[in-house]
Short mmCIF file of N, CA and C in Angstrom, two decimals:
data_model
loop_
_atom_site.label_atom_id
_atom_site.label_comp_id
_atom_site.label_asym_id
_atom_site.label_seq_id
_atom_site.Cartn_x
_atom_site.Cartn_y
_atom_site.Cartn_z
N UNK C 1 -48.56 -16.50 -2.67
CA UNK C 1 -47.55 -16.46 -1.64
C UNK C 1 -47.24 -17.90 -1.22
N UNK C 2 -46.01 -17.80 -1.27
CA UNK C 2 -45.55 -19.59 -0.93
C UNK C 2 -45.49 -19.67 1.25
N UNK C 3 -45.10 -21.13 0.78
CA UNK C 3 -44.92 -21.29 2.26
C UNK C 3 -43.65 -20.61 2.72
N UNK C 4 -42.83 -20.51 2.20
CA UNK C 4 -41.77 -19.92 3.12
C UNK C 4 -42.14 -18.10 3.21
N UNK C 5 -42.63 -17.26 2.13
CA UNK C 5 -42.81 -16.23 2.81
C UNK C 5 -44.12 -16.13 3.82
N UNK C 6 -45.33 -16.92 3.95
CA UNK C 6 -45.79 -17.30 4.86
C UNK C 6 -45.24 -17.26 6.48
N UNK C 7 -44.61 -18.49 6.46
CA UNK C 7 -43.69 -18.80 7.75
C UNK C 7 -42.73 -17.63 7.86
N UNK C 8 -42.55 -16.77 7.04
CA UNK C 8 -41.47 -15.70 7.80
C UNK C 8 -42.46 -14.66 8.31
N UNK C 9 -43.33 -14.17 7.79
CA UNK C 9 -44.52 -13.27 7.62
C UNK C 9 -44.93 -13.43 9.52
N UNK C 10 -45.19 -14.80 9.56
CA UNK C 10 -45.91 -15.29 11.25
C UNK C 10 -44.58 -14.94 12.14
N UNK C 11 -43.53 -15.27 11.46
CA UNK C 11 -41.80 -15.53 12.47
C UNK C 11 -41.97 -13.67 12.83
N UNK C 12 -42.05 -13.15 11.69
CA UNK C 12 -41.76 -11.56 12.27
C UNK C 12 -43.01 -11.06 13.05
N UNK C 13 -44.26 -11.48 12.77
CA UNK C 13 -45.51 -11.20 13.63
C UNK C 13 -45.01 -11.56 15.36
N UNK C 14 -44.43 -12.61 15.38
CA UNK C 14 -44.05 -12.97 16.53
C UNK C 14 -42.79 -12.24 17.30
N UNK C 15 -41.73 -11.63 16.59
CA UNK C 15 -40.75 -11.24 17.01
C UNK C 15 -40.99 -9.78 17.22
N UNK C 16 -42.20 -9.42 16.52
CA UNK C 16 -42.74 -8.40 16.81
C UNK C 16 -43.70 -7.62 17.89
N UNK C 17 -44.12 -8.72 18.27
CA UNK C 17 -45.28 -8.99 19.49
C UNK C 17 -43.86 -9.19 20.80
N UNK C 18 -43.13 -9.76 20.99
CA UNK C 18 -42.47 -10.15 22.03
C UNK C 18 -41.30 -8.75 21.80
N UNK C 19 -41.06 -8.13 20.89
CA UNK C 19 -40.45 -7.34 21.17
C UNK C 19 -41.05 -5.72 21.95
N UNK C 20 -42.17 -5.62 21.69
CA UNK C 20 -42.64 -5.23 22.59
C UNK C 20 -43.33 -5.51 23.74
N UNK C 21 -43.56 -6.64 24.11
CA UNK C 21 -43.58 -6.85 25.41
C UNK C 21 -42.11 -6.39 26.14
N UNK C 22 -41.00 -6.70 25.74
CA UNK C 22 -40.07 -6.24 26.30
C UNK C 22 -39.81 -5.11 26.51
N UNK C 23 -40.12 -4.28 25.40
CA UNK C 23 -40.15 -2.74 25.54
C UNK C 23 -41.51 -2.22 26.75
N UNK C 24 -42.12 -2.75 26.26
CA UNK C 24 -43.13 -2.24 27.18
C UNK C 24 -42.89 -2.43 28.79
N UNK C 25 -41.67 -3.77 29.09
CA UNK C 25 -42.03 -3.82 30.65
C UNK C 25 -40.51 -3.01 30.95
N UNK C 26 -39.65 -2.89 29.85
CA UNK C 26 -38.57 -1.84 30.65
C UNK C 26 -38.72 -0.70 30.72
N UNK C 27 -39.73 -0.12 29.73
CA UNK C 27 -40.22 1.05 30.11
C UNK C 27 -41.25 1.35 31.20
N UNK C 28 -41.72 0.35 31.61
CA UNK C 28 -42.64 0.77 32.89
C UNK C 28 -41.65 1.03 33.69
N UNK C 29 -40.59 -0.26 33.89
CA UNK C 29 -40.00 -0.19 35.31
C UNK C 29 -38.82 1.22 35.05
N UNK C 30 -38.95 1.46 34.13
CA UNK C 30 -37.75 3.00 34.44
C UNK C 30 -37.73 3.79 34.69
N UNK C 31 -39.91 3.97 34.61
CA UNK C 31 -40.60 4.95 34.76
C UNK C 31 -41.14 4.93 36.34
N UNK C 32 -40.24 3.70 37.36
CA UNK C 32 -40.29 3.57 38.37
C UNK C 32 -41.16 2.45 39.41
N UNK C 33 -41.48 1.49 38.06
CA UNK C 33 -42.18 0.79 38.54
C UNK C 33 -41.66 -0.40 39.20
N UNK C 34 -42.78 -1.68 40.26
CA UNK C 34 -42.03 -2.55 40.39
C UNK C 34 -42.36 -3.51 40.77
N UNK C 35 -41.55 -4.90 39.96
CA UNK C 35 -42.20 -6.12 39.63
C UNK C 35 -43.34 -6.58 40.73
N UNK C 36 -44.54 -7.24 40.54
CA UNK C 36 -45.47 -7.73 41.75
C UNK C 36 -46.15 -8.51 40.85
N UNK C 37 -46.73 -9.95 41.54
CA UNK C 37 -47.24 -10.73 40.91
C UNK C 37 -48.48 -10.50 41.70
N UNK C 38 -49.55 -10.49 40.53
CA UNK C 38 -51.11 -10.16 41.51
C UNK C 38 -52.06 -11.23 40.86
N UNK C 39 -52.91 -11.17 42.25
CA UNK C 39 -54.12 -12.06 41.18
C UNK C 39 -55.94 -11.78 42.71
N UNK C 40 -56.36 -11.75 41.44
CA UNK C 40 -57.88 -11.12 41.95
C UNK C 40 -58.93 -12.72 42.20
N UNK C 41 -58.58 -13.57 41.80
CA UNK C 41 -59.43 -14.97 41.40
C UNK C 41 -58.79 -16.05 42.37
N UNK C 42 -59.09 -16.21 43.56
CA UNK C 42 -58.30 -17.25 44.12
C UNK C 42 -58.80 -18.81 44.04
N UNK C 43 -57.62 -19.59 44.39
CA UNK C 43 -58.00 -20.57 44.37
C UNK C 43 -56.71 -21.29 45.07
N UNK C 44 -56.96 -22.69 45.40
CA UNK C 44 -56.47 -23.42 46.38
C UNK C 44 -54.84 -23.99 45.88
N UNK C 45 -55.22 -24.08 44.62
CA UNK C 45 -54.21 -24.50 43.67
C UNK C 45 -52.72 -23.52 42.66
N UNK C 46 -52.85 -22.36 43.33
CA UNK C 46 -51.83 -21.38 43.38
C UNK C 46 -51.91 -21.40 41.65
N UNK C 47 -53.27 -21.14 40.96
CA UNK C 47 -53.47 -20.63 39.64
C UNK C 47 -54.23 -19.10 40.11
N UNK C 48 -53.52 -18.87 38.90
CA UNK C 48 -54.39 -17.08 38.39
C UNK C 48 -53.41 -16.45 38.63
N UNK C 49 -52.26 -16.30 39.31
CA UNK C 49 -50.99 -14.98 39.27
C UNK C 49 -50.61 -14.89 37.70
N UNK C 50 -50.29 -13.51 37.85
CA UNK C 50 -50.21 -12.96 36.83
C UNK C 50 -49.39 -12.04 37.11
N UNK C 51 -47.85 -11.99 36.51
CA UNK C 51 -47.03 -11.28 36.50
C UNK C 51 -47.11 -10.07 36.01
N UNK C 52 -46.48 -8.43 36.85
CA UNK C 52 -46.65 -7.18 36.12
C UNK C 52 -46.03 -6.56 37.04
N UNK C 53 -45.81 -4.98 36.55
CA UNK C 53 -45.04 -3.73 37.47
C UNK C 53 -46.28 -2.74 37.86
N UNK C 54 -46.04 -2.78 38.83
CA UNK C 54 -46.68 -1.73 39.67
C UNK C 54 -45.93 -0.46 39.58
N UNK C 55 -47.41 0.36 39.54
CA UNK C 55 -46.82 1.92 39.77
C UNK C 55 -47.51 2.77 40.61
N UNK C 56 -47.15 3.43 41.54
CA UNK C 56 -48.18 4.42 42.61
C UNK C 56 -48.22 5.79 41.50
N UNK C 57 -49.37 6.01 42.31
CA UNK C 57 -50.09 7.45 41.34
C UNK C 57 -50.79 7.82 42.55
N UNK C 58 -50.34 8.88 43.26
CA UNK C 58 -51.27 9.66 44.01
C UNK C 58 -52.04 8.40 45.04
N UNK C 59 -52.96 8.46 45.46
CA UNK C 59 -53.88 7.47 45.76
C UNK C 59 -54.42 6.02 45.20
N UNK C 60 -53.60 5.98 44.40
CA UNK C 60 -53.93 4.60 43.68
C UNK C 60 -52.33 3.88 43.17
N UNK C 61 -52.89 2.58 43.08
CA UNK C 61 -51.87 1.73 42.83
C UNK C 61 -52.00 1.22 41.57
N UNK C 62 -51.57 1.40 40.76
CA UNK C 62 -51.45 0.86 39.21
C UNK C 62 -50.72 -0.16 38.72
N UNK C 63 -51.54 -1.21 38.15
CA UNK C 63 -50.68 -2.43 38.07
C UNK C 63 -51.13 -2.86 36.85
N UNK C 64 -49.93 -2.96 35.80
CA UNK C 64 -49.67 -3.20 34.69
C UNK C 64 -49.35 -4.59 34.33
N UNK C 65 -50.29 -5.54 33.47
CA UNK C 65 -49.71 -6.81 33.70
C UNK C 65 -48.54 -7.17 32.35
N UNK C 66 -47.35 -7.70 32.39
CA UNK C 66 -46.74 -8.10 31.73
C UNK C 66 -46.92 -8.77 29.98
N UNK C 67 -47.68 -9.28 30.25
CA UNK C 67 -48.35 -9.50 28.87
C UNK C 67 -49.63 -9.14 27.97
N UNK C 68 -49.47 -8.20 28.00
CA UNK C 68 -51.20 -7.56 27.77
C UNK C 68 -50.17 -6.69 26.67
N UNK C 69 -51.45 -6.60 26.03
CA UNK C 69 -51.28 -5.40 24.45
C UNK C 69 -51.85 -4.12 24.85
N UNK C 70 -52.75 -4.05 25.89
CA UNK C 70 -53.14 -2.75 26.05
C UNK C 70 -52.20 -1.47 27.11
N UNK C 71 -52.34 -0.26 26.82
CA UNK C 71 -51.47 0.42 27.09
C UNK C 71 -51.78 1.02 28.45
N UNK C 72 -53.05 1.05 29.26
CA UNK C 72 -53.18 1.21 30.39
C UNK C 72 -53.31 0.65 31.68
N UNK C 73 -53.47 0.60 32.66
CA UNK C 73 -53.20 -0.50 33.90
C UNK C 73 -54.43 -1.63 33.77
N UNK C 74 -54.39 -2.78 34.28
CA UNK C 74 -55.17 -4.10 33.92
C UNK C 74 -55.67 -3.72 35.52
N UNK C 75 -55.38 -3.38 36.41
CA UNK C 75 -55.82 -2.97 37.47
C UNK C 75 -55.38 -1.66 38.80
N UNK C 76 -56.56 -0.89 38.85
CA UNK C 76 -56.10 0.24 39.60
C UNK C 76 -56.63 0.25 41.20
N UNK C 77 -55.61 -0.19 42.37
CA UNK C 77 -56.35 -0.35 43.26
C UNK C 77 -56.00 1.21 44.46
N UNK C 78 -57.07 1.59 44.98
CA UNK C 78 -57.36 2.98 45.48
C UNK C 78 -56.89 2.76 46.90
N UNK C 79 -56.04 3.52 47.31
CA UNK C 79 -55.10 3.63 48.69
C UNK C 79 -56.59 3.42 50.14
N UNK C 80 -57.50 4.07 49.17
CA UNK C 80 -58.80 4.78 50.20
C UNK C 80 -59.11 3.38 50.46
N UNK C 81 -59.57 3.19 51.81
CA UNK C 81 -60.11 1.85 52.47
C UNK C 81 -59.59 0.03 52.27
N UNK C 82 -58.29 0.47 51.55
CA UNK C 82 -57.37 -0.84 51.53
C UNK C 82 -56.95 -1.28 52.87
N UNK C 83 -57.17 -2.58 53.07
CA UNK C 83 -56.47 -3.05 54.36
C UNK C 83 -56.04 -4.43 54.43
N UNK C 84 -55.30 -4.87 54.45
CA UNK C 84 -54.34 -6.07 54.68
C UNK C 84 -54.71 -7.04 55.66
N UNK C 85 -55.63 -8.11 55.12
CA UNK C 85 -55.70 -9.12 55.83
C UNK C 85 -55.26 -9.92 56.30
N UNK C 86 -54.36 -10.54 55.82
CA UNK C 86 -53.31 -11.62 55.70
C UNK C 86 -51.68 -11.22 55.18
N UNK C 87 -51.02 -11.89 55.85
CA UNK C 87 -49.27 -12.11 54.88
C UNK C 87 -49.16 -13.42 54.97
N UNK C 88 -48.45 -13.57 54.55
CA UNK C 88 -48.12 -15.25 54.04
C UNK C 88 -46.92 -15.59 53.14
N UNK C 89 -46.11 -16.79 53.13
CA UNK C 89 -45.28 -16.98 52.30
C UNK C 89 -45.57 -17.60 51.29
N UNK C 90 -45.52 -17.39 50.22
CA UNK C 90 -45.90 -18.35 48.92
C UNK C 90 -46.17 -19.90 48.95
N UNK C 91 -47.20 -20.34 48.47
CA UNK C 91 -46.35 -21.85 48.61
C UNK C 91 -46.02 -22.82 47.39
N UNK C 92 -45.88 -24.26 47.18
CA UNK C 92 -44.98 -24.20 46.63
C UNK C 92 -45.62 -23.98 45.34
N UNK C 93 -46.99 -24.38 44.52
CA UNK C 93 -47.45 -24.23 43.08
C UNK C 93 -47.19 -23.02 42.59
N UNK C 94 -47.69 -22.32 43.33
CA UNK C 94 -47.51 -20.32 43.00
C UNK C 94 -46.37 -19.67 43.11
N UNK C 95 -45.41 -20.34 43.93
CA UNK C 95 -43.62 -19.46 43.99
C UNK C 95 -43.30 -19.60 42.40
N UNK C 96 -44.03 -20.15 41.27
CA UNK C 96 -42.89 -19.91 39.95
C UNK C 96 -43.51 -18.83 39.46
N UNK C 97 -44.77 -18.24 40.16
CA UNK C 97 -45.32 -16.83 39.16
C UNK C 97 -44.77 -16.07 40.01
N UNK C 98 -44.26 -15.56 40.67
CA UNK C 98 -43.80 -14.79 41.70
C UNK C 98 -42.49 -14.42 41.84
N UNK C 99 -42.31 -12.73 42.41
CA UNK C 99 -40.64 -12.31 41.94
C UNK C 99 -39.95 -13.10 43.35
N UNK C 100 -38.83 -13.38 43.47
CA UNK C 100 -38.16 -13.64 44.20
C UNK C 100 -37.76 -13.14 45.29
N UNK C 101 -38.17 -14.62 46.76
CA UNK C 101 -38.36 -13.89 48.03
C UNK C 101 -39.55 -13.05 48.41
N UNK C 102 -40.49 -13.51 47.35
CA UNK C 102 -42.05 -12.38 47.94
C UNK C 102 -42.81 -12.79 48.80
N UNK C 103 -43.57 -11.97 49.28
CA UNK C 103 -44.47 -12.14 50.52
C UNK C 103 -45.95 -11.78 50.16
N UNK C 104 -46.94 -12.47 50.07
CA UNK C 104 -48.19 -12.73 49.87
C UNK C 104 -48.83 -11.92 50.44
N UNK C 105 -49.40 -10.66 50.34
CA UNK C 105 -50.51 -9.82 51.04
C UNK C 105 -51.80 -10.16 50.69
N UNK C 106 -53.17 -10.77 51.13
CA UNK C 106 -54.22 -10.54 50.73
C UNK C 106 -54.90 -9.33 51.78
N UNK C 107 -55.54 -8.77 50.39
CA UNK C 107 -55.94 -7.56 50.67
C UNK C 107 -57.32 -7.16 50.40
N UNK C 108 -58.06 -6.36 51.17
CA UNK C 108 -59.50 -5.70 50.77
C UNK C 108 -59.73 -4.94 50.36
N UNK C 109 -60.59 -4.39 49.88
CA UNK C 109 -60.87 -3.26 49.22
C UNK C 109 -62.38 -2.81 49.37
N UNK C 110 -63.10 -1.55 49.23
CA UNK C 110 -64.38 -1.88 48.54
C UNK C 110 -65.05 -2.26 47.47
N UNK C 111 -63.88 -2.08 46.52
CA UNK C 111 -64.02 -2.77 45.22
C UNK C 111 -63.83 -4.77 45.07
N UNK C 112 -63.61 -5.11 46.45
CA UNK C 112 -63.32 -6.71 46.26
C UNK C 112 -61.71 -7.40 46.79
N UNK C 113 -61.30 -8.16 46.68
CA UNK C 113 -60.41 -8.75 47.29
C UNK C 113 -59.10 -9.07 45.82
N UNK C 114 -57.74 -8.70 46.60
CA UNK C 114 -56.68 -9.35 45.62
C UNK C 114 -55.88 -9.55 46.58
N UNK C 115 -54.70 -10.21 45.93
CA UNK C 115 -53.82 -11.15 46.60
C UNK C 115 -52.71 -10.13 46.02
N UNK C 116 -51.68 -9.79 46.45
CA UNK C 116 -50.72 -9.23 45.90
C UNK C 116 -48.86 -9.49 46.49
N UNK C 117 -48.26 -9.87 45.18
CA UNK C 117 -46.96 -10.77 45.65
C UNK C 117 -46.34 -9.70 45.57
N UNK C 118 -44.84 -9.75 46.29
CA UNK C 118 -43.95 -8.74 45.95
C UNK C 118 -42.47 -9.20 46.98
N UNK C 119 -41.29 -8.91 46.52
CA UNK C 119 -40.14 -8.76 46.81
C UNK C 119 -39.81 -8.26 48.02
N UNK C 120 -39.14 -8.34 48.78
CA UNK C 120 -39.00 -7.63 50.42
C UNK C 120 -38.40 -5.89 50.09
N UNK C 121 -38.04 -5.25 48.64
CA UNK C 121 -37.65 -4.14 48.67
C UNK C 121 -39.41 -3.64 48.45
N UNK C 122 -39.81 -4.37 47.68
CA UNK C 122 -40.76 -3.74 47.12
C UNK C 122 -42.67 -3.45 48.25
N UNK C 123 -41.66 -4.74 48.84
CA UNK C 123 -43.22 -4.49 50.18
C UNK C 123 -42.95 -3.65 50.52
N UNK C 124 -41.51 -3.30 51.15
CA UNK C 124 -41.45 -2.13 52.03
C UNK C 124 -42.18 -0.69 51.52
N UNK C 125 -42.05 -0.55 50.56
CA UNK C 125 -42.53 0.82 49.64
C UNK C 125 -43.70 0.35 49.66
N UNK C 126 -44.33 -0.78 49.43
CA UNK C 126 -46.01 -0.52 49.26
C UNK C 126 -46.48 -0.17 50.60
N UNK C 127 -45.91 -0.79 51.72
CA UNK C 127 -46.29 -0.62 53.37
C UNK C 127 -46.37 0.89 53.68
N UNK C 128 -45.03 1.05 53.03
CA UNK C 128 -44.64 2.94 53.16
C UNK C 128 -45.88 3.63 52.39
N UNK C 129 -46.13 3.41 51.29
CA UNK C 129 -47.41 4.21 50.97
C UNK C 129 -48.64 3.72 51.44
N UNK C 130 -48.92 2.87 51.75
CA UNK C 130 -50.59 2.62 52.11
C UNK C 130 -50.22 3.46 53.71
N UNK C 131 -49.58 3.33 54.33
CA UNK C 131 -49.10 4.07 55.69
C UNK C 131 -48.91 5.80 55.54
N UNK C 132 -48.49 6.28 54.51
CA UNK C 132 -48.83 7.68 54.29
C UNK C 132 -49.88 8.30 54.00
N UNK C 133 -50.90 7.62 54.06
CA UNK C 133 -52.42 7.89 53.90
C UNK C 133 -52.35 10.12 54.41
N UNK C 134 -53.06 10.70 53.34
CA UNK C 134 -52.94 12.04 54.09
C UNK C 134 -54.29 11.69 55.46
N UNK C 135 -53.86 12.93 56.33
CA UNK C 135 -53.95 13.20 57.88
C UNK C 135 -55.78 12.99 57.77
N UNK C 136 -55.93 12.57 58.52
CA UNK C 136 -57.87 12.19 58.48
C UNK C 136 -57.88 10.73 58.31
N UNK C 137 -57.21 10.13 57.46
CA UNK C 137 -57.88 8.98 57.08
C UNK C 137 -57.07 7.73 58.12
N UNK C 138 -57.65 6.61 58.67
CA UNK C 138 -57.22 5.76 59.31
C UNK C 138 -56.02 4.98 58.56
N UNK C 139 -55.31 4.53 59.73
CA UNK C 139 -54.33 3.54 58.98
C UNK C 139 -54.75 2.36 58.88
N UNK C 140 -54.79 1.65 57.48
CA UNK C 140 -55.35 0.42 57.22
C UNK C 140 -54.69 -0.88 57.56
N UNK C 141 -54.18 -1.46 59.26
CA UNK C 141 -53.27 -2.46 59.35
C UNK C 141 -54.28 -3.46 59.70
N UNK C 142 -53.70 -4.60 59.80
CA UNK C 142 -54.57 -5.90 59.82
C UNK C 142 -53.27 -6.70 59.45
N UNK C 143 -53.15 -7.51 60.60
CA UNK C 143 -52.22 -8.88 60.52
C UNK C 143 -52.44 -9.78 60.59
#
């Protein structure tokens, strides 16, 4: 095998890989999902976001990251005992991983702490579901 079918061999490996990433993130979001930049690893220097679509499921929040090969959520965080520590506006290192106009929630869990970015349509709906908690369970606010 020469070099040029080589170099086409890698060219289509590649056009192949990015073509489904694309498929993969318009099919999340049609299936109702929506864009949020998250990240579990903080640090001072506005590294570790990681772009993906979120999807609610019952009691849990499913978040799919954008570039991943695997077909199920990279993280599932549980409605049960979430509470919102902080909001905040981006600042400036971290506004280029982040959808536009988002607002910084760090959040708790019993499973550990994430940071979660999102759009002013899209907070509203996450606010709206962590706030529909069914009847018994406390509302998790913290400002």
């Amino acid at each position: 095998m020469g070099i040029t079918e080589s170099a086409g061999l890698i060219l289509l490996g590649v056009a192949i890989v990015i073509t489904y990433f694309a498929w993969r993130r318009i099919r999340l979001l049609r299936e109702g999902g929506v864009h949020v930049a998250l990240r579990s690893q903080f640090d001072d220097r506005g590294r570790g976001w990681h772009l993906g679509v979120g999807h609610y499921r019952g009691d849990s929040f499913a978040w799919f990251r954008v570039l991943s090969l695997g077909s199920g959520p990279n993280e599932l965080i549980s409605r049960d005992g979430l509470e919102i520590d902080a909001r905040r506006e981006p600042t400036g290192p971290e506004a280029y991983a982040m959808p536009v106009g988002a607002i910084v929630l760090r959040c708790r869990s019993a499973s550990g702490e994430v940071e979660i970015a999102m759009g002013p349509d899209a907070l509203t709906g996450f606010l709206s579901w962590l706030e529909s908690s069914p009847p018994g369970r406390s509302i998790p606010w913290a400002s």
